[in-house]
Coordinates of C-alpha atoms in Angstrom, one line a residue:
M1391 CA 42.3 18.2 61.8
S1392 CA 40.9 14.5 60.9
A1393 CA 40.1 14.8 57.2
P1394 CA 35.5 13.8 58.4
A1395 CA 36.4 17.6 59.9
R1396 CA 37.8 19.0 56.6
L1397 CA 35.4 17.9 54.4
L1398 CA 32.8 19.7 56.7
T1399 CA 33.8 22.6 56.6
L1400 CA 34.9 22.5 53.3
S1401 CA 31.4 22.1 52.4
R1402 CA 29.2 24.5 54.6
P1403 CA 30.1 27.9 52.7
I1404 CA 28.2 26.1 49.9
L1405 CA 25.7 25.3 51.7
R1406 CA 24.7 29.2 53.1
N1407 CA 25.2 30.4 49.7
A1408 CA 23.1 28.3 47.2
P1409 CA 19.4 29.6 49.0
T1410 CA 20.1 32.8 47.9
R1411 CA 21.7 31.6 44.2
L1412 CA 19.0 29.4 43.7
S1413 CA 16.6 32.2 45.3
R1414 CA 18.1 33.9 42.1
L1415 CA 17.2 31.8 39.3
R1416 CA 13.9 31.8 37.1
P1417 CA 11.5 28.4 38.6
L1418 CA 10.1 26.8 36.5
S1419 CA 6.7 27.0 35.1
T1420 CA 3.6 24.7 37.3
R1421 CA 1.0 24.9 35.1
S1422 CA 0.7 20.8 33.8
P1423 CA 1.6 20.0 30.5
H1424 CA -0.4 20.1 27.5
F1425 CA 0.3 17.9 24.7
P1426 CA -3.3 18.8 21.6
C1427 CA -1.4 15.8 19.4
V1428 CA -2.0 13.0 22.1
E1429 CA -5.2 15.1 23.1
A1430 CA -6.7 15.2 19.7
H1431 CA -6.3 11.2 19.8
A1432 CA -9.4 11.8 23.1
T1433 CA -11.4 13.8 21.5
R1434 CA -10.9 11.4 18.4
E1435 CA -12.5 8.6 20.1
S1436 CA -14.9 11.6 21.9
K1437 CA -16.5 11.9 18.3
L1438 CA -16.8 8.2 17.2
K1439 CA -18.2 7.6 20.6
E1440 CA -21.1 9.2 20.2
N1441 CA -21.2 8.8 16.5
S1442 CA -22.4 5.6 18.0
R1443 CA -24.8 5.7 20.1
L1444 CA -26.7 8.7 17.5
S1445 CA -25.9 5.2 15.0
S1446 CA -27.6 2.2 17.9
S1447 CA -30.9 5.7 18.7
S1448 CA -31.4 5.5 15.4
S1449 CA -34.7 3.1 14.1
S1450 CA -32.9 3.0 11.0
Q1451 CA -30.7 0.3 10.3
S1452 CA -28.5 -1.0 7.3
E1453 CA -29.6 -5.2 6.4
S1454 CA -25.6 -5.6 5.1
G1455 CA -24.8 -4.9 9.5
P1456 CA -23.2 -2.1 12.1
E1457 CA -21.8 0.3 9.1
P1458 CA -17.6 0.7 10.0
T1459 CA -17.1 4.1 10.8
Y1460 CA -14.4 5.0 8.7
A1461 CA -15.7 6.5 4.9
R1462 CA -16.4 4.6 1.8
P1463 CA -17.2 5.6 -1.8
N1464 CA -20.6 5.6 -2.5
P1465 CA -22.1 1.6 -3.3
A1466 CA -24.0 3.5 -6.3
S1467 CA -20.9 4.6 -7.3
Y1468 CA -19.6 1.2 -8.9
K1469 CA -20.3 -1.8 -9.8
I1470 CA -20.2 -5.5 -7.6
Y1471 CA -20.6 -8.6 -8.5
H1472 CA -21.1 -11.4 -6.8
H1473 CA -19.1 -14.7 -7.6
P1474 CA -21.7 -17.6 -5.5
H1475 CA -19.2 -20.0 -6.0
P1476 CA -16.5 -21.8 -3.9
L1477 CA -13.1 -19.7 -4.5
P1478 CA -9.9 -21.3 -3.5
M1479 CA -7.5 -19.9 -1.5
T1480 CA -3.3 -19.9 -1.2
Y1481 CA -2.9 -20.0 2.8
S1482 CA -7.0 -22.0 3.6
P1483 CA -7.5 -26.1 2.8
E1484 CA -10.9 -24.0 3.4
P1485 CA -12.7 -21.8 0.5
L1486 CA -14.5 -18.9 0.3
P1487 CA -17.4 -20.2 0.5
S1488 CA -18.5 -17.1 -2.5
F1489 CA -17.4 -13.0 -2.8
D1490 CA -18.5 -9.6 -4.2
I1491 CA -16.0 -8.2 -6.1
A1492 CA -16.3 -4.1 -6.3
Y1493 CA -15.2 -2.6 -9.8
E1494 CA -15.2 0.5 -11.9
T1495 CA -15.2 0.3 -15.4
W1496 CA -13.7 3.6 -18.5
G1497 CA -13.8 3.3 -22.2
T1498 CA -16.0 1.8 -24.1
L1499 CA -15.8 -2.5 -25.2
S1500 CA -14.4 -3.4 -28.6
P1501 CA -17.6 -5.5 -30.2
N1502 CA -14.5 -8.4 -30.7
R1503 CA -13.7 -7.2 -26.6
D1504 CA -9.9 -7.2 -26.7
N1505 CA -9.0 -3.6 -25.7
V1506 CA -9.4 -4.1 -22.0
I1507 CA -6.7 -3.1 -19.3
L1508 CA -7.0 -4.9 -16.3
L1509 CA -5.9 -1.9 -13.7
H1510 CA -4.5 -2.9 -10.5
T1511 CA -5.1 -0.4 -6.9
G1512 CA -2.3 -0.4 -4.3
L1513 CA -3.2 -1.1 -1.1
S1514 CA -5.4 1.1 0.8
A1515 CA -7.3 2.0 -2.4
S1516 CA -10.8 1.4 -4.2
S1517 CA -11.6 0.5 -7.9
H1518 CA -12.1 4.8 -7.8
A1519 CA -9.3 5.1 -10.8
A1520 CA -11.1 8.0 -11.7
S1521 CA -14.4 9.9 -12.4
T1522 CA -16.8 8.5 -13.7
S1523 CA -20.4 9.9 -14.9
A1524 CA -21.8 7.9 -11.6
N1525 CA -19.6 9.5 -10.0
S1526 CA -17.9 12.9 -10.8
S1527 CA -15.1 12.8 -7.7
D1528 CA -11.4 12.6 -9.1
G1529 CA -10.4 8.8 -8.8
W1530 CA -6.0 7.6 -7.5
W1531 CA -5.4 7.9 -11.2
Q1532 CA -7.8 11.0 -12.9
K1533 CA -4.8 12.5 -14.7
F1534 CA -4.2 9.0 -16.0
I1535 CA -7.2 7.5 -17.3
G1536 CA -9.3 9.1 -20.6
P1537 CA -8.7 10.4 -24.1
G1538 CA -6.0 10.6 -25.6
K1539 CA -3.8 10.1 -21.9
A1540 CA -1.7 6.7 -20.2
L1541 CA -4.5 4.9 -20.6
D1542 CA -6.5 5.8 -23.7
T1543 CA -9.7 5.7 -23.2
N1544 CA -10.5 6.2 -27.3
Q1545 CA -8.3 3.0 -27.3
F1546 CA -9.3 1.3 -24.5
Y1547 CA -11.9 -0.3 -22.2
V1548 CA -9.9 0.4 -19.0
I1549 CA -11.3 -1.8 -15.1
C1550 CA -10.3 -1.1 -11.7
T1551 CA -11.3 -3.3 -8.9
N1552 CA -10.8 -3.7 -5.3
V1553 CA -9.2 -6.2 -3.9
I1554 CA -11.0 -8.9 -2.5
G1555 CA -9.5 -8.1 1.0
G1556 CA -10.5 -4.5 1.1
C1557 CA -13.3 -2.5 2.1
Y1558 CA -14.5 -0.1 -0.3
G1559 CA -17.1 -3.5 -1.8
S1560 CA -15.0 -6.8 -2.3
T1561 CA -15.2 -9.8 0.4
G1562 CA -12.9 -8.4 3.6
P1563 CA -12.9 -8.7 6.4
S1564 CA -15.1 -6.2 7.8
S1565 CA -17.6 -8.1 5.0
I1566 CA -20.6 -10.2 6.4
N1567 CA -20.3 -14.3 7.1
P1568 CA -22.8 -15.7 5.6
T1569 CA -22.7 -18.8 7.7
T1570 CA -22.1 -16.6 11.2
G1571 CA -24.0 -13.0 10.5
R1572 CA -21.3 -11.4 11.3
P1573 CA -18.8 -9.9 10.2
Y1574 CA -15.4 -12.3 9.2
A1575 CA -13.0 -10.3 11.4
T1576 CA -9.5 -12.6 11.9
T1577 CA -10.7 -14.6 10.9
F1578 CA -10.9 -13.7 7.1
P1579 CA -8.6 -16.0 5.3
I1580 CA -4.9 -15.5 5.2
L1581 CA -5.3 -13.9 1.8
S1582 CA -1.8 -14.3 -1.1
I1583 CA -1.8 -11.8 -3.7
F1584 CA -3.0 -14.8 -6.4
D1585 CA -6.2 -15.4 -4.6
M1586 CA -6.9 -11.6 -5.4
V1587 CA -5.7 -12.0 -9.2
R1588 CA -8.3 -15.0 -9.5
A1589 CA -11.3 -13.3 -8.4
Q1590 CA -10.1 -10.7 -11.2
W1591 CA -10.7 -13.0 -13.2
C1592 CA -13.4 -14.4 -12.3
L1593 CA -14.3 -11.1 -13.2
L1594 CA -13.5 -11.2 -16.3
D1595 CA -15.3 -14.7 -16.9
H1596 CA -18.3 -12.4 -16.6
L1597 CA -17.4 -9.9 -18.3
K1598 CA -17.1 -13.0 -20.9
I1599 CA -13.2 -11.3 -21.7
N1600 CA -10.9 -13.3 -23.1
K1601 CA -7.8 -11.8 -23.2
L1602 CA -6.7 -8.5 -22.0
Y1603 CA -4.6 -6.2 -24.3
A1604 CA -2.7 -5.4 -20.7
S1605 CA -2.3 -5.6 -17.3
V1606 CA -1.0 -2.8 -15.4
G1607 CA -0.1 -2.0 -12.4
C1608 CA 1.6 0.3 -9.7
S1609 CA 3.0 -0.5 -5.7
M1610 CA 1.8 -3.8 -4.9
G1611 CA -0.3 -3.7 -8.1
A1612 CA 2.6 -4.3 -10.4
M1613 CA 2.6 -6.9 -7.7
S1614 CA -0.8 -8.5 -9.6
S1615 CA -0.2 -7.3 -12.7
L1616 CA 2.7 -10.2 -12.8
A1617 CA 0.5 -12.3 -11.4
T1618 CA -2.4 -11.8 -13.4
A1619 CA 0.1 -13.6 -16.5
W1620 CA 2.0 -15.6 -15.1
L1621 CA -1.6 -18.0 -14.1
H1622 CA -2.7 -17.3 -17.8
P1623 CA -0.1 -15.8 -19.4
D1624 CA -1.9 -16.8 -23.0
R1625 CA -4.9 -14.8 -21.6
V1626 CA -2.4 -11.6 -21.3
G1627 CA -1.3 -9.2 -24.0
K1628 CA 1.4 -6.8 -22.9
I1629 CA 2.4 -6.4 -18.6
V1630 CA 2.6 -2.9 -16.5
S1631 CA 4.6 -3.5 -13.7
I1632 CA 6.0 0.0 -12.4
S1633 CA 7.6 0.6 -8.7
G1634 CA 6.9 -3.0 -8.0
T1635 CA 8.4 -6.2 -6.9
A1636 CA 8.0 -10.4 -8.2
R1637 CA 10.1 -10.7 -4.4
S1638 CA 9.5 -8.7 -1.6
T1639 CA 12.3 -7.8 0.0
P1640 CA 13.2 -7.8 3.6
S1641 CA 13.5 -4.4 4.1
S1642 CA 9.9 -3.8 2.5
V1643 CA 8.4 -6.8 4.9
A1644 CA 9.8 -4.9 7.7
M1645 CA 8.3 -1.1 7.3
R1646 CA 5.1 -3.1 6.8
F1647 CA 5.4 -5.0 10.0
A1648 CA 5.8 -2.4 12.5
Q1649 CA 2.7 -0.6 10.8
R1650 CA 0.9 -4.1 11.7
S1651 CA 2.5 -3.5 15.0
V1652 CA 1.6 -0.2 16.6
L1653 CA -1.9 -1.1 14.7
M1654 CA -2.4 -4.7 16.5
A1655 CA -1.2 -2.2 19.5
D1656 CA -4.1 -0.2 19.6
P1657 CA -6.6 -2.3 22.1
N1658 CA -9.3 -0.6 20.6
W1659 CA -8.5 -3.5 17.7
N1660 CA -8.9 -6.5 20.1
N1661 CA -7.5 -9.2 17.6
G1662 CA -9.4 -7.6 15.3
F1663 CA -13.6 -7.6 16.7
Y1664 CA -14.0 -4.6 16.9
Y1665 CA -17.4 -4.1 14.4
D1666 CA -18.8 -3.6 17.0
A1667 CA -16.8 -0.4 18.6
L1668 CA -14.2 2.2 18.3
P1669 CA -12.8 1.1 15.6
P1670 CA -8.2 1.5 16.8
H1671 CA -8.3 4.5 15.2
T1672 CA -4.6 5.6 16.8
G1673 CA -2.9 2.5 15.5
M1674 CA -4.1 3.2 12.1
K1675 CA -2.9 7.3 12.2
L1676 CA 0.4 6.0 13.0
A1677 CA 0.1 3.2 10.6
R1678 CA -0.7 5.8 8.5
Q1679 CA 2.5 7.9 9.1
I1680 CA 5.0 5.1 9.4
A1681 CA 4.1 4.7 5.8
T1682 CA 4.2 7.9 5.0
I1683 CA 7.6 7.6 5.4
T1684 CA 7.9 5.0 3.2
Y1685 CA 5.9 6.6 0.1
R1686 CA 8.3 9.8 -0.6
S1687 CA 11.7 11.0 0.4
G1688 CA 14.0 12.4 2.2
P1689 CA 15.8 15.3 -1.0
E1690 CA 11.7 16.0 -1.8
W1691 CA 10.4 16.4 2.2
D1692 CA 14.3 18.8 2.5
Q1693 CA 12.4 20.7 -0.8
R1694 CA 9.6 20.9 0.6
F1695 CA 9.7 21.8 4.3
G1696 CA 13.7 22.0 5.4
R1697 CA 14.3 22.1 8.7
Q1698 CA 10.7 24.9 9.0
V1699 CA 8.7 24.9 12.5
R1700 CA 5.4 26.4 12.6
P1701 CA 4.6 30.0 13.2
R1702 CA 4.7 30.8 17.2
P1703 CA 1.5 31.3 19.4
A1704 CA -0.2 34.6 19.0
S1705 CA 0.1 34.7 22.7
E1706 CA 4.0 33.4 21.9
D1707 CA 6.7 36.6 23.5
S1708 CA 8.4 36.8 19.9
S1709 CA 11.0 38.7 21.7
T1710 CA 12.3 35.6 23.7
T1711 CA 13.4 32.6 22.4
R1712 CA 11.2 30.0 21.1
I1713 CA 10.5 26.7 23.6
P1714 CA 10.3 23.6 20.9
A1715 CA 7.5 21.5 21.6
L1716 CA 6.9 17.2 21.9
C1717 CA 3.7 17.4 19.9
P1718 CA 4.3 18.7 15.7
D1719 CA 6.5 21.0 15.6
F1720 CA 8.3 20.9 12.1
L1721 CA 6.4 20.8 9.8
I1722 CA 7.9 17.4 8.5
E1723 CA 5.7 16.6 11.9
T1724 CA 2.9 18.6 11.4
Y1725 CA 2.9 17.4 7.9
L1726 CA 3.2 13.2 8.6
D1727 CA 0.5 14.4 11.7
H1728 CA -2.3 15.1 9.1
Q1729 CA -1.7 12.7 6.2
G1730 CA -2.6 9.7 9.8
E1731 CA -5.0 11.8 10.9
Q1732 CA -6.7 12.0 6.9
F1733 CA -6.6 8.0 6.6
C1734 CA -6.7 6.7 10.3
L1735 CA -11.3 6.6 10.0
K1736 CA -10.8 6.4 6.6
Y1737 CA -10.1 2.0 5.7
D1738 CA -10.6 -0.5 7.3
A1739 CA -7.3 -1.4 10.0
N1740 CA -8.2 -5.1 8.6
S1741 CA -7.9 -4.6 5.0
L1742 CA -4.4 -3.1 5.8
I1743 CA -3.0 -5.9 8.0
Y1744 CA -4.5 -8.9 5.3
I1745 CA -3.8 -6.7 2.6
S1746 CA -0.2 -5.8 3.1
K1747 CA 0.7 -9.3 5.1
A1748 CA -0.7 -10.4 0.9
M1749 CA 2.8 -8.4 -0.2
D1750 CA 5.3 -9.2 2.6
L1751 CA 4.1 -13.0 1.6
F1752 CA 4.2 -12.9 -2.0
D1753 CA 8.1 -13.6 -3.7
M1754 CA 7.6 -15.9 -7.7
T1755 CA 11.0 -17.5 -7.4
L1756 CA 10.4 -21.2 -8.3
P1757 CA 10.9 -22.9 -5.1
A1758 CA 8.3 -20.4 -3.4
L1759 CA 6.3 -21.0 -5.8
Q1760 CA 6.7 -24.9 -6.1
E1761 CA 5.6 -24.3 -1.7
L1762 CA 2.7 -22.8 -2.4
K1763 CA 1.6 -25.9 -5.2
L1764 CA 0.9 -23.0 -7.8
T1765 CA 0.7 -23.8 -11.4
P1766 CA 0.3 -21.5 -14.6
S1767 CA -2.9 -22.5 -17.2
T1768 CA -1.4 -24.8 -19.5
S1769 CA -4.1 -24.6 -22.5
S1770 CA -1.7 -22.9 -25.4
L1771 CA 1.2 -23.1 -23.3
S1772 CA 4.6 -24.5 -24.7
D1773 CA 6.7 -27.3 -21.6
A1774 CA 9.2 -25.2 -22.9
D1775 CA 7.5 -22.1 -21.3
L1776 CA 6.7 -23.8 -17.7
P1777 CA 8.5 -22.9 -14.6
S1778 CA 11.4 -25.7 -14.8
N1779 CA 13.7 -26.1 -11.9
S1780 CA 16.8 -27.8 -14.3
S1781 CA 19.8 -25.8 -15.0
H1782 CA 20.7 -24.9 -18.2
S1783 CA 21.5 -21.7 -19.4
F1784 CA 18.7 -18.7 -19.3
H1785 CA 18.6 -16.9 -22.6
K1786 CA 20.1 -13.4 -22.0
T1787 CA 20.5 -12.0 -25.1
S1788 CA 18.2 -9.4 -24.7
H1789 CA 20.1 -7.1 -22.8
S1790 CA 21.7 -4.3 -23.9
K1791 CA 24.2 -1.6 -23.9
S1792 CA 22.3 0.5 -21.1
H1793 CA 21.4 -2.2 -18.8
P1794 CA 24.4 -4.8 -18.9
P1795 CA 23.3 -7.8 -16.8
P1796 CA 24.3 -7.4 -13.1
L1797 CA 28.2 -8.1 -12.5
N1798 CA 26.7 -9.1 -9.3
P1799 CA 23.1 -10.5 -9.6
P1800 CA 21.9 -11.6 -6.5
P1801 CA 21.5 -14.9 -4.7
H1802 CA 18.0 -15.4 -6.0
L1803 CA 18.1 -14.0 -9.5
L1804 CA 17.6 -17.3 -11.1
D1805 CA 14.8 -19.2 -8.7
L1806 CA 13.6 -15.6 -10.0
A1807 CA 14.4 -15.5 -13.8
K1808 CA 12.5 -20.2 -13.1
G1809 CA 9.7 -18.6 -11.9
L1810 CA 8.5 -16.0 -13.3
Q1811 CA 9.6 -18.5 -17.0
P1812 CA 5.2 -18.3 -18.1
L1813 CA 6.0 -14.8 -19.0
A1814 CA 8.6 -15.2 -20.8
H1815 CA 6.6 -14.8 -25.0
I1816 CA 5.2 -11.5 -22.8
P1817 CA 6.1 -7.5 -24.5
T1818 CA 7.0 -6.4 -20.8
L1819 CA 7.5 -2.1 -19.3
V1820 CA 9.1 -2.3 -15.9
L1821 CA 9.9 1.4 -14.7
G1822 CA 11.4 2.3 -11.9
V1823 CA 12.2 5.3 -9.4
Q1824 CA 15.4 6.6 -8.1
S1825 CA 14.2 7.8 -5.2
D1826 CA 11.7 5.5 -3.4
I1827 CA 12.9 4.2 -0.5
L1828 CA 9.7 0.8 -0.3
F1829 CA 10.2 -0.4 -4.4
T1830 CA 14.2 0.2 -4.8
V1831 CA 14.6 0.4 -8.7
E1832 CA 16.8 -2.5 -7.4
Q1833 CA 14.2 -4.4 -7.0
Q1834 CA 12.8 -3.2 -10.7
R1835 CA 16.1 -4.6 -12.2
E1836 CA 15.9 -7.9 -10.5
V1837 CA 12.2 -7.8 -12.1
A1838 CA 14.0 -7.1 -15.9
D1839 CA 17.3 -9.3 -15.5
A1840 CA 14.8 -12.0 -14.2
L1841 CA 12.5 -11.8 -16.9
R1842 CA 15.5 -11.6 -20.1
M1843 CA 17.2 -14.4 -18.4
A1844 CA 14.2 -16.6 -18.5
G1845 CA 13.9 -15.6 -22.6
N1846 CA 11.6 -12.5 -22.6
D1847 CA 12.9 -10.4 -26.1
S1848 CA 10.5 -7.3 -25.1
V1849 CA 11.2 -5.6 -21.9
S1850 CA 11.2 -2.3 -22.3
Y1851 CA 13.2 -0.5 -19.3
Y1852 CA 13.1 3.0 -17.6
E1853 CA 13.6 4.3 -14.7
L1854 CA 12.9 7.4 -13.4
G1855 CA 14.8 10.8 -11.5
G1856 CA 12.5 13.1 -9.6
V1857 CA 12.5 13.2 -5.4
W1858 CA 9.5 11.8 -5.0
G1859 CA 10.2 8.6 -3.9
H1860 CA 7.6 6.0 -4.0
D1861 CA 4.6 8.7 -4.9
T1862 CA 6.4 9.4 -8.1
F1863 CA 3.8 6.9 -10.6
L1864 CA 1.1 8.8 -8.9
I1865 CA 2.2 12.8 -9.9
D1866 CA 5.3 12.1 -13.2
V1867 CA 2.6 12.8 -15.6
I1868 CA 4.6 13.6 -18.2
N1869 CA 6.8 10.6 -18.1
V1870 CA 5.7 8.1 -15.9
G1871 CA 2.5 8.3 -18.7
G1872 CA 4.6 9.5 -21.5
A1873 CA 6.0 5.1 -20.9
I1874 CA 2.7 4.3 -20.5
R1875 CA 1.5 5.4 -23.4
G1876 CA 3.9 4.8 -25.3
F1877 CA 4.1 0.8 -24.8
L1878 CA 0.8 0.6 -25.1
S1879 CA 1.4 1.9 -28.2

C-alpha cells in the first residue's frame, strides 16, 4: 500500500469518531459579549449630547462664551485679578495680551505685608487649597492650612492661585481669546513653568507684596517654588520643595507623554477645538488612569487590594468556577476605572496637555536656562550670585554625615548647581518620598546636592518612608506637615 493510502486509512477512524467526541463537549455560548466598561463611554457620551441639547435650547447664554462641560469651582468663591498688560512668554515671540489669575487667601496680612506664603499647586489643582468663608468645602490641602497647622494662618497669610493655562478661573486654552471672541483652544501659546510664575508675580505686585516669607510647593508646585525664587531671589525668604524636581527626567516625561497620547487620540479632541462640541472624555479617563498609576505605589496597592476581585453577580452560580471578565475585575482595576471616571469631566483636556508639557520642559541646568535667555532679577544680587559658566570648584561643606556628597554624581549635576546659583542664600527645605515613582528620591537628593554645591549652607533635606508614593504630600500630615511647620517657624 502506498504511503498516501496508508495515511488515508489511518485518518478514517479519527474522522468517524470526531462527531461523537465533539457532541460530548459543552457548546460555546452564542450570546453576544457584554463589555460594561466600553458601554460606559457610550452612555457618558449620550448624556453629554443630551445636556448639550438642553443647554443650547435654553434662552440663557453665558456672556463669556460656551460653558465647558467639566465642573469648575464656583467663580463666586475665588478672587480674580485681571492683568491688562501683555505677559512675555518663554516659547512664543508674541506675548499673552492680557490674562486673569484666580486666587484664594487664608489668614491675615500683616501691616508690613511680610508674612505672605505663596502656595503652588500640582498639575490639575485649583486655587481652593482649603475651605474659606466663600466656599466651605474641603480644599486639596485642607489638613495643612489653618490655625496651628503646617501653614499656620495665625502667623501667615497664605495665597494660592490657579496657574495660567489652567481652567479654574485663570486664563488658559478654554478662555476666550479677546482677538477672536472664541476659545483659544490650541492657539494658546506653549507654556513654561516660568510663565506661570511670572503671572503670579504680577498678582503679588498688584497686592503690593514686595517679598514672600516663603514659596511653598508640591509636585509641579515644587518646580514653581524653585522658579519663583530663581526669578526674584531677593524677594523670597524661604523655599519649600516637596516631591518635585529641578529638571524633568526622561521617565516622568514618558509617563506624561503617554497621558497626552491617549487624550489626543480621542476623536472628540479634534486638534483641541472641541469647546462647541463634546469634550474628549474617553481620552481624559484613560489619561487619568495612567496618571493615577504614577501617583501611588505598588506596596500600597498590595496592601489595599492585593489580588482581590470584585464580588460575583448574584445571578452567577457560586458552585461553578468564577469566569474572569475582560472589563475591570481585579479591585485595582475597578479603582483605576473609578479614578478615571471621576476626573474625566472635571478638568479641561487642553489644560492637561499644556500644563503637563510645561512640566516636561522644566530644566534649571545652566545651559537650558541660557538657551531660553532666562535671567533672574538682579536688583540686589552680586555678580557672585548670578549663574556663571566658570569652571571654579563649587562649595561642598554643607553636606553632612547623614547626607554626604553623591559618590557617582549624574553628569548634569554641575550644570544644575550653576543654574541654581541665584538660590545660594535662600534657606531651602527639600522633601522626598522613598516610594515615589514619579519624582523619585534621587531627584530630591539632586536638588539638595546642587543647592549645596552652589554654596547654599541652609539646605534641609528629609526622606520619608511610607507606601503612599507621590501622593504622600496630600496624606502624611504628621511627617510632611511637621517638617514644613518646623522649617517655617
